[in-house]
Amino acid sequence: MSTLTPGFADPVLDAQATFRAVLEAMSRPGRIQRAGTGLRPPAPMMPAAAAVLLALADSGTTLWQDAGTDAEAWLRFHCGAPFAAMPAEAAFVLATGAPPVIADLNAGSEEEPERGATLIVQVAALEEGAGWRLSGPGIEREHRLAVTGLPSDFVAAWARNRGRFPRGVDVILCAGERIAALPRTVAIAEG
Amino acid sequence: MSPPDDRSAEGGGDLNRPGQTKGPVMEGYNFAYLDEATKRMLRRTILKAVAIPGHQIPFGAREMPLPYGWGTGGIQVTAAILGPSDTLKVIDQGADDTTNAVSIRRFFTRVAGVATTERTAEATIIQTRHRIPEQALREDQVIVYQVPQPEPLSRLEPRRAETKRLHSLADYGLMHVRLYEDIARYGHIAKAYDYPVMVNGRYLMAPSPIPAFDNPKMDRMPALQLFGAGREKRIYAVPPYTEVRSLDFEDHPFRPIRAPHACALCGSRESYLDEVITDDRGGRLFVCSDTDYCSGRVALREAAE
Amino acid sequence: MYVAVKGGERAISAAHAWLDETRRGDPALPELTVAQIEQQMPLAVDRVMAEGSCHDRFLAALAIKQAKGDLIEAAFLLRAYRTTLPRFGVSEPLETNAMRIRRRISATYKDLPGGQVLGPTYDYTHRLLDFALAAEGSDRAEAPQAEVPAGAVPRVTELLAREGLMQREEATDAEPGDLTREPLAFPAARPVRLQNLARGDEGFLLALGYSTQRGYGGNHPFVGEIRVGHVTVEFTPPELGFPIELGEIGITECQMVNQFKGSRTEPPQFTRGYGLTFGHGERRAMSMALVDRALRATELGEDVTAPAQDHEFVLYHSDNIEATGFVEHLKLPHYVDFQSELENLRTIRAALAREAMQEAAE
């Protein structure tokens, strides 16, 4: 195993800044935030996805990831989160390749929808101002978000995810050091 | 055996970082008092609260060095989101200089060294008890409410197991009956504060004991609204621009009331007023409950003179 | 012209200074030391450790001093400190069978292995104020010491269980829930209930336990056994894989024996109510055992009719730190909500007055 690259340079303040970026992203779906500047996680993990997990995952959360053994070692060391055997069992799911089927992930229960998983998906690019038309809580009228690198059936799967509210999965999209979030409330219309 | 909170101490001793020069930070405690594992737990809870607007999420509330019922929920939420570049405003009853607001502000100055302000416009985080500032909040602000009782149905059904079930079914008949009984008895809904709201058309939510006068400010507010109940150990949220509707009936629309007077200091006829008794012969006057709003108006008037 | 009240910050500082002054009392008298409190008010220290949920005699004594003897305030100080401590893991279960016993009594058997050991108890004192204690410098009386009885001191409930008369508690390796990390959820498992009761307010537990004796959810309890003494705390570090001794703590354990009518699947037998507390706290351990048994009503197929059997009622109201905070928060300003109620009442009364005028005019 190669030497591990470091985690946050300042574990307290970097975690806070990353969390605020995720909070802002989750509160205003489709708006792009920055996270993970300066992080060099093992490939194929991107800095933004690594930062989100460093800020939120720990021994109290289960994690599933498809980024390979180097990433697993890095996350095990820096987050200490127990790994789940199946995506359905995880609180955080990191997809660097084709994301698992949303309907297969934990969506919580009607009484405890907060147990629904957070799916972190790495994509090729995120751009504001074009692409999807997003509406819902957090959006004054409409936000536009162009996402490159998601499977073609994602929007249909998302509509089904949104249809079972309050149960559901929340998604954090990461591209390099950019993040945008899709809370389960957001409606996506293809541009 | 659960693994230790191995990361909880990280950075704990390293409090004199650049960018934290706004106040001397108390030694021996982590930035913003809470350990990092607790902050992560709070942060995960807050994110899910934002994703499910109006839904109360239980969390492992910690004992804080201030008593339960005095804002420990709000304090934990603020501690979880606060960073060194934030400017914090704390109000109680709309005022920055009420004793509990002073105490909470002093707490964050001691444990986080953040800048504080009494000006609504300058704050990035506003922790509040019982009021929403008169000045409209912006997108770059977060308002954190201290919540004594997060369950809007608690007076109708004290059992948490049962209210949880009612929320899952969106069965709010109990509340409608309660409000309708008011109408039958008084001719209008007699709930004057902590007036229940529907969030995004799905969850019935307690807005905390703000006067019903403040309820309309919650609707489609540009700022993120977070709610923390420490003793009851629940967090909930209203994302920006989210519909918050005060419960009412078609023939009895929601009608917030304020004292029909002008502020004795700034003359405002729009703001929410506190009543002040001036003698024992029935003398009274009314002043703005929002002290920043009031002093801003007084300053403007003085500048104009 | 009206000038708004200001100066909250200065008032708070002055109030704190005054508080310090009243804590010290008459400066002509010597100041209490923490060691004196720890040694001479041990039962207060024990209660603060139990309700403060932290076994540390020195810190509990310090908290009592700081709180001017207000034990709930002291427990709060200890809790608020405790919550900042790093957690290294969970100890092995305490082995109370191996307790170094100071006191051990059973109300169910006249004599039994290990014997009845009265220990340092107020039980048979006559409650007459002892004016000799008011005199300073009185010498400490040496208590006579008997031989420590050799051999094991088995628990009474074990003896009954061997005969099949006492319901067995299932041993489990599952990690118990942790109230200090996870909020209460219902139905609450027994380990979580016991954690809640172990740090619950003594007065609340006492009153609830008493209510079960008076017929509110009662079943007749016997004190199978109360034992007070010291037990070893062991911890297994994951890297070692075997337990090491961390030290000793003083505890009180009470096992109440209660009747159980039996069910379709189980013959009639005794069931137990369990109480355990830091330090010497018999009233607390006994009350806890009564309430624990009452809370088992549902799982034992008994009707839930009384407050002490009601999980949400008991577990949500037992914590005196939460309770005192919320009761006392009523002293905080409520001008705003009160004002809204005032205006509301005025509106209602004005409408009623208008109606009455109209009716009179008609």
PDB file of C-alpha atoms in Angstrom, chain C residues 172-355:
ATOM      1  CA  THR C 172     -26.406 -10.787  25.852  1.00  0.00           C
ATOM      2  CA  ASP C 173     -23.212  -9.590  24.238  1.00  0.00           C
ATOM      3  CA  ALA C 174     -25.093  -6.936  22.301  1.00  0.00           C
ATOM      4  CA  GLU C 175     -23.843  -3.455  22.954  1.00  0.00           C
ATOM      5  CA  PRO C 176     -26.389  -1.568  25.046  1.00  0.00           C
ATOM      6  CA  GLY C 177     -27.837   1.673  23.729  1.00  0.00           C
ATOM      7  CA  ASP C 178     -26.291   4.896  24.959  1.00  0.00           C
ATOM      8  CA  LEU C 179     -28.598   7.621  26.178  1.00  0.00           C
ATOM      9  CA  THR C 180     -25.865  10.206  26.084  1.00  0.00           C
ATOM     10  CA  ARG C 181     -25.299   9.649  22.358  1.00  0.00           C
ATOM     11  CA  GLU C 182     -28.680   8.621  20.995  1.00  0.00           C
ATOM     12  CA  PRO C 183     -31.958  10.312  21.891  1.00  0.00           C
ATOM     13  CA  LEU C 184     -34.630   8.228  23.582  1.00  0.00           C
ATOM     14  CA  ALA C 185     -36.898   6.368  21.204  1.00  0.00           C
ATOM     15  CA  PHE C 186     -39.930   4.296  22.014  1.00  0.00           C
ATOM     16  CA  PRO C 187     -40.407   1.485  22.748  1.00  0.00           C
ATOM     17  CA  ALA C 188     -37.248   1.849  24.843  1.00  0.00           C
ATOM     18  CA  ALA C 189     -35.232  -1.289  25.566  1.00  0.00           C
ATOM     19  CA  ARG C 190     -34.588  -2.173  29.194  1.00  0.00           C
ATOM     20  CA  PRO C 191     -30.873  -1.251  29.188  1.00  0.00           C
ATOM     21  CA  VAL C 192     -31.791   2.241  27.990  1.00  0.00           C
ATOM     22  CA  ARG C 193     -34.578   2.487  30.565  1.00  0.00           C
ATOM     23  CA  LEU C 194     -32.197   1.483  33.322  1.00  0.00           C
ATOM     24  CA  GLN C 195     -29.635   4.058  32.154  1.00  0.00           C
ATOM     25  CA  ASN C 196     -32.317   6.682  32.267  1.00  0.00           C
ATOM     26  CA  LEU C 197     -33.435   5.689  35.774  1.00  0.00           C
ATOM     27  CA  ALA C 198     -29.865   5.375  37.057  1.00  0.00           C
ATOM     28  CA  ARG C 199     -29.340   9.081  36.516  1.00  0.00           C
ATOM     29  CA  GLY C 200     -32.924  10.109  37.163  1.00  0.00           C
ATOM     30  CA  ASP C 201     -33.943  12.513  39.882  1.00  0.00           C
ATOM     31  CA  GLU C 202     -34.038  10.776  43.250  1.00  0.00           C
ATOM     32  CA  GLY C 203     -37.206  12.582  44.330  1.00  0.00           C
ATOM     33  CA  PHE C 204     -39.005  11.652  41.121  1.00  0.00           C
ATOM     34  CA  LEU C 205     -37.974   7.997  41.390  1.00  0.00           C
ATOM     35  CA  LEU C 206     -38.949   7.937  45.051  1.00  0.00           C
ATOM     36  CA  ALA C 207     -42.412   9.365  44.402  1.00  0.00           C
ATOM     37  CA  LEU C 208     -43.049   7.020  41.477  1.00  0.00           C
ATOM     38  CA  GLY C 209     -41.804   3.993  43.395  1.00  0.00           C
ATOM     39  CA  TYR C 210     -44.009   5.003  46.298  1.00  0.00           C
ATOM     40  CA  SER C 211     -47.007   5.344  43.986  1.00  0.00           C
ATOM     41  CA  THR C 212     -46.601   1.714  42.883  1.00  0.00           C
ATOM     42  CA  GLN C 213     -46.773   0.657  46.527  1.00  0.00           C
ATOM     43  CA  ARG C 214     -49.997   2.555  46.958  1.00  0.00           C
ATOM     44  CA  GLY C 215     -51.741   0.731  44.171  1.00  0.00           C
ATOM     45  CA  TYR C 216     -50.836   2.777  41.117  1.00  0.00           C
ATOM     46  CA  GLY C 217     -49.568  -0.101  39.040  1.00  0.00           C
ATOM     47  CA  GLY C 218     -48.535  -2.059  42.061  1.00  0.00           C
ATOM     48  CA  ASN C 219     -47.428  -5.551  42.586  1.00  0.00           C
ATOM     49  CA  HIS C 220     -46.057  -6.523  45.935  1.00  0.00           C
ATOM     50  CA  PRO C 221     -42.305  -6.136  46.124  1.00  0.00           C
ATOM     51  CA  PHE C 222     -39.828  -7.758  48.488  1.00  0.00           C
ATOM     52  CA  VAL C 223     -36.311  -6.541  48.936  1.00  0.00           C
ATOM     53  CA  GLY C 224     -34.518  -9.644  47.756  1.00  0.00           C
ATOM     54  CA  GLU C 225     -31.287  -7.931  48.487  1.00  0.00           C
ATOM     55  CA  ILE C 226     -29.508  -4.636  48.826  1.00  0.00           C
ATOM     56  CA  ARG C 227     -25.751  -4.672  48.624  1.00  0.00           C
ATOM     57  CA  VAL C 228     -23.422  -1.739  49.038  1.00  0.00           C
ATOM     58  CA  GLY C 229     -19.700  -1.872  48.423  1.00  0.00           C
ATOM     59  CA  HIS C 230     -16.939  -1.698  45.877  1.00  0.00           C
ATOM     60  CA  VAL C 231     -16.601  -3.429  42.540  1.00  0.00           C
ATOM     61  CA  THR C 232     -13.781  -3.574  40.039  1.00  0.00           C
ATOM     62  CA  VAL C 233     -14.170  -1.833  36.695  1.00  0.00           C
ATOM     63  CA  GLU C 234     -12.561  -3.689  33.822  1.00  0.00           C
ATOM     64  CA  PHE C 235     -11.941  -2.589  30.287  1.00  0.00           C
ATOM     65  CA  THR C 236     -10.836  -4.581  27.265  1.00  0.00           C
ATOM     66  CA  PRO C 237      -8.696  -2.479  24.948  1.00  0.00           C
ATOM     67  CA  PRO C 238      -9.243  -3.729  21.392  1.00  0.00           C
ATOM     68  CA  GLU C 239      -5.508  -3.962  20.820  1.00  0.00           C
ATOM     69  CA  LEU C 240      -5.064  -6.260  23.853  1.00  0.00           C
ATOM     70  CA  GLY C 241      -8.200  -8.358  23.517  1.00  0.00           C
ATOM     71  CA  PHE C 242      -8.352  -9.170  27.236  1.00  0.00           C
ATOM     72  CA  PRO C 243      -9.732  -7.121  30.133  1.00  0.00           C
ATOM     73  CA  ILE C 244      -7.533  -4.988  32.355  1.00  0.00           C
ATOM     74  CA  GLU C 245      -8.506  -3.498  35.715  1.00  0.00           C
ATOM     75  CA  LEU C 246      -9.110   0.232  35.717  1.00  0.00           C
ATOM     76  CA  GLY C 247      -9.922   0.583  39.392  1.00  0.00           C
ATOM     77  CA  GLU C 248     -12.766   0.307  41.857  1.00  0.00           C
ATOM     78  CA  ILE C 249     -15.986   2.209  42.253  1.00  0.00           C
ATOM     79  CA  GLY C 250     -18.498   2.282  45.077  1.00  0.00           C
ATOM     80  CA  ILE C 251     -22.030   1.257  44.130  1.00  0.00           C
ATOM     81  CA  THR C 252     -25.374   0.235  45.617  1.00  0.00           C
ATOM     82  CA  GLU C 253     -27.371  -2.554  44.017  1.00  0.00           C
ATOM     83  CA  CYS C 254     -30.958  -3.434  44.827  1.00  0.00           C
ATOM     84  CA  GLN C 255     -32.866  -6.426  43.525  1.00  0.00           C
ATOM     85  CA  MET C 256     -36.565  -6.396  44.247  1.00  0.00           C
ATOM     86  CA  VAL C 257     -38.492  -9.642  44.034  1.00  0.00           C
ATOM     87  CA  ASN C 258     -41.975  -9.284  42.621  1.00  0.00           C
ATOM     88  CA  GLN C 259     -44.739 -11.703  41.931  1.00  0.00           C
ATOM     89  CA  PHE C 260     -45.715 -12.598  38.434  1.00  0.00           C
ATOM     90  CA  LYS C 261     -48.969 -14.385  37.687  1.00  0.00           C
ATOM     91  CA  GLY C 262     -47.523 -16.273  34.774  1.00  0.00           C
ATOM     92  CA  SER C 263     -48.756 -16.420  31.237  1.00  0.00           C
ATOM     93  CA  ARG C 264     -49.812 -19.026  28.726  1.00  0.00           C
ATOM     94  CA  THR C 265     -46.176 -19.849  28.032  1.00  0.00           C
ATOM     95  CA  GLU C 266     -44.656 -19.291  31.462  1.00  0.00           C
ATOM     96  CA  PRO C 267     -45.628 -20.737  34.844  1.00  0.00           C
ATOM     97  CA  PRO C 268     -46.074 -18.313  37.751  1.00  0.00           C
ATOM     98  CA  GLN C 269     -42.726 -17.166  39.063  1.00  0.00           C
ATOM     99  CA  PHE C 270     -40.936 -14.212  40.574  1.00  0.00           C
ATOM    100  CA  THR C 271     -39.687 -11.363  38.437  1.00  0.00           C
ATOM    101  CA  ARG C 272     -37.132  -8.796  39.353  1.00  0.00           C
ATOM    102  CA  GLY C 273     -36.925  -5.066  39.499  1.00  0.00           C
ATOM    103  CA  TYR C 274     -33.369  -3.831  39.318  1.00  0.00           C
ATOM    104  CA  GLY C 275     -31.694  -0.760  40.752  1.00  0.00           C
ATOM    105  CA  LEU C 276     -28.064   0.287  40.670  1.00  0.00           C
ATOM    106  CA  THR C 277     -26.444   3.565  41.551  1.00  0.00           C
ATOM    107  CA  PHE C 278     -23.042   5.087  42.139  1.00  0.00           C
ATOM    108  CA  GLY C 279     -22.001   5.368  45.766  1.00  0.00           C
ATOM    109  CA  HIS C 280     -24.216   4.624  48.719  1.00  0.00           C
ATOM    110  CA  GLY C 281     -27.776   5.364  47.678  1.00  0.00           C
ATOM    111  CA  GLU C 282     -30.278   2.837  48.971  1.00  0.00           C
ATOM    112  CA  ARG C 283     -33.363   5.021  48.638  1.00  0.00           C
ATOM    113  CA  ARG C 284     -32.406   5.692  45.067  1.00  0.00           C
ATOM    114  CA  ALA C 285     -31.565   2.077  44.168  1.00  0.00           C
ATOM    115  CA  MET C 286     -34.779   0.788  45.752  1.00  0.00           C
ATOM    116  CA  SER C 287     -36.960   3.377  44.035  1.00  0.00           C
ATOM    117  CA  MET C 288     -35.249   2.595  40.755  1.00  0.00           C
ATOM    118  CA  ALA C 289     -35.933  -1.111  41.211  1.00  0.00           C
ATOM    119  CA  LEU C 290     -39.623  -0.451  41.868  1.00  0.00           C
ATOM    120  CA  VAL C 291     -39.941   1.741  38.799  1.00  0.00           C
ATOM    121  CA  ASP C 292     -37.937  -0.672  36.638  1.00  0.00           C
ATOM    122  CA  ARG C 293     -40.365  -3.446  37.524  1.00  0.00           C
ATOM    123  CA  ALA C 294     -43.373  -1.208  36.872  1.00  0.00           C
ATOM    124  CA  LEU C 295     -41.972  -0.307  33.433  1.00  0.00           C
ATOM    125  CA  ARG C 296     -41.856  -3.999  32.548  1.00  0.00           C
ATOM    126  CA  ALA C 297     -45.656  -4.210  32.653  1.00  0.00           C
ATOM    127  CA  THR C 298     -46.138  -4.401  28.893  1.00  0.00           C
ATOM    128  CA  GLU C 299     -43.510  -7.068  28.290  1.00  0.00           C
ATOM    129  CA  LEU C 300     -44.924  -9.161  31.147  1.00  0.00           C
ATOM    130  CA  GLY C 301     -48.437  -8.895  29.752  1.00  0.00           C
ATOM    131  CA  GLU C 302     -49.767  -6.730  32.566  1.00  0.00           C
ATOM    132  CA  ASP C 303     -52.217  -3.882  32.071  1.00  0.00           C
ATOM    133  CA  VAL C 304     -50.647  -0.441  31.846  1.00  0.00           C
ATOM    134  CA  THR C 305     -52.820   1.705  34.072  1.00  0.00           C
ATOM    135  CA  ALA C 306     -50.512   3.813  36.214  1.00  0.00           C
ATOM    136  CA  PRO C 307     -47.968   6.593  35.638  1.00  0.00           C
ATOM    137  CA  ALA C 308     -45.036   4.451  36.819  1.00  0.00           C
ATOM    138  CA  GLN C 309     -45.785   1.907  34.068  1.00  0.00           C
ATOM    139  CA  ASP C 310     -45.932   4.497  31.317  1.00  0.00           C
ATOM    140  CA  HIS C 311     -42.623   4.555  29.443  1.00  0.00           C
ATOM    141  CA  GLU C 312     -42.919   7.997  27.908  1.00  0.00           C
ATOM    142  CA  PHE C 313     -44.219   9.545  31.098  1.00  0.00           C
ATOM    143  CA  VAL C 314     -41.447   8.119  33.270  1.00  0.00           C
ATOM    144  CA  LEU C 315     -38.462   8.325  30.943  1.00  0.00           C
ATOM    145  CA  TYR C 316     -39.211  11.786  29.573  1.00  0.00           C
ATOM    146  CA  HIS C 317     -39.646  13.297  33.021  1.00  0.00           C
ATOM    147  CA  SER C 318     -37.032  11.593  35.164  1.00  0.00           C
ATOM    148  CA  ASP C 319     -34.069  13.785  34.296  1.00  0.00           C
ATOM    149  CA  ASN C 320     -33.787  16.643  36.732  1.00  0.00           C
ATOM    150  CA  ILE C 321     -31.287  18.557  34.594  1.00  0.00           C
ATOM    151  CA  GLU C 322     -33.828  18.689  31.775  1.00  0.00           C
ATOM    152  CA  ALA C 323     -36.714  19.293  34.158  1.00  0.00           C
ATOM    153  CA  THR C 324     -35.104  22.070  36.124  1.00  0.00           C
ATOM    154  CA  GLY C 325     -33.955  23.788  32.949  1.00  0.00           C
ATOM    155  CA  PHE C 326     -37.401  23.831  31.463  1.00  0.00           C
ATOM    156  CA  VAL C 327     -39.262  24.745  34.635  1.00  0.00           C
ATOM    157  CA  GLU C 328     -36.762  27.495  35.382  1.00  0.00           C
ATOM    158  CA  HIS C 329     -36.723  28.806  31.817  1.00  0.00           C
ATOM    159  CA  LEU C 330     -40.105  30.318  32.632  1.00  0.00           C
ATOM    160  CA  LYS C 331     -38.151  33.097  34.351  1.00  0.00           C
ATOM    161  CA  LEU C 332     -36.661  34.128  31.033  1.00  0.00           C
ATOM    162  CA  PRO C 333     -38.382  37.046  29.344  1.00  0.00           C
ATOM    163  CA  HIS C 334     -41.583  36.062  27.598  1.00  0.00           C
ATOM    164  CA  TYR C 335     -42.659  39.623  26.767  1.00  0.00           C
ATOM    165  CA  VAL C 336     -43.308  38.793  23.155  1.00  0.00           C
ATOM    166  CA  ASP C 337     -45.538  35.768  23.546  1.00  0.00           C
ATOM    167  CA  PHE C 338     -47.248  37.356  26.544  1.00  0.00           C
ATOM    168  CA  GLN C 339     -47.918  40.472  24.495  1.00  0.00           C
ATOM    169  CA  SER C 340     -49.518  38.380  21.771  1.00  0.00           C
ATOM    170  CA  GLU C 341     -51.753  36.752  24.398  1.00  0.00           C
ATOM    171  CA  LEU C 342     -52.654  40.163  25.830  1.00  0.00           C
ATOM    172  CA  GLU C 343     -53.715  41.502  22.443  1.00  0.00           C
ATOM    173  CA  ASN C 344     -55.555  38.277  21.752  1.00  0.00           C
ATOM    174  CA  LEU C 345     -57.526  38.543  24.994  1.00  0.00           C
ATOM    175  CA  ARG C 346     -58.292  42.204  24.398  1.00  0.00           C
ATOM    176  CA  THR C 347     -59.562  41.407  20.901  1.00  0.00           C
ATOM    177  CA  ILE C 348     -61.812  38.624  22.183  1.00  0.00           C
ATOM    178  CA  ARG C 349     -63.201  40.795  24.986  1.00  0.00           C
ATOM    179  CA  ALA C 350     -63.810  43.748  22.667  1.00  0.00           C
ATOM    180  CA  ALA C 351     -65.738  41.492  20.285  1.00  0.00           C
ATOM    181  CA  LEU C 352     -67.823  40.124  23.161  1.00  0.00           C
ATOM    182  CA  ALA C 353     -68.549  43.647  24.393  1.00  0.00           C
ATOM    183  CA  ARG C 354     -69.658  44.687  20.885  1.00  0.00           C
ATOM    184  CA  GLU C 355     -71.979  41.695  20.674  1.00  0.00           C
TER     185      GLU C 355
END
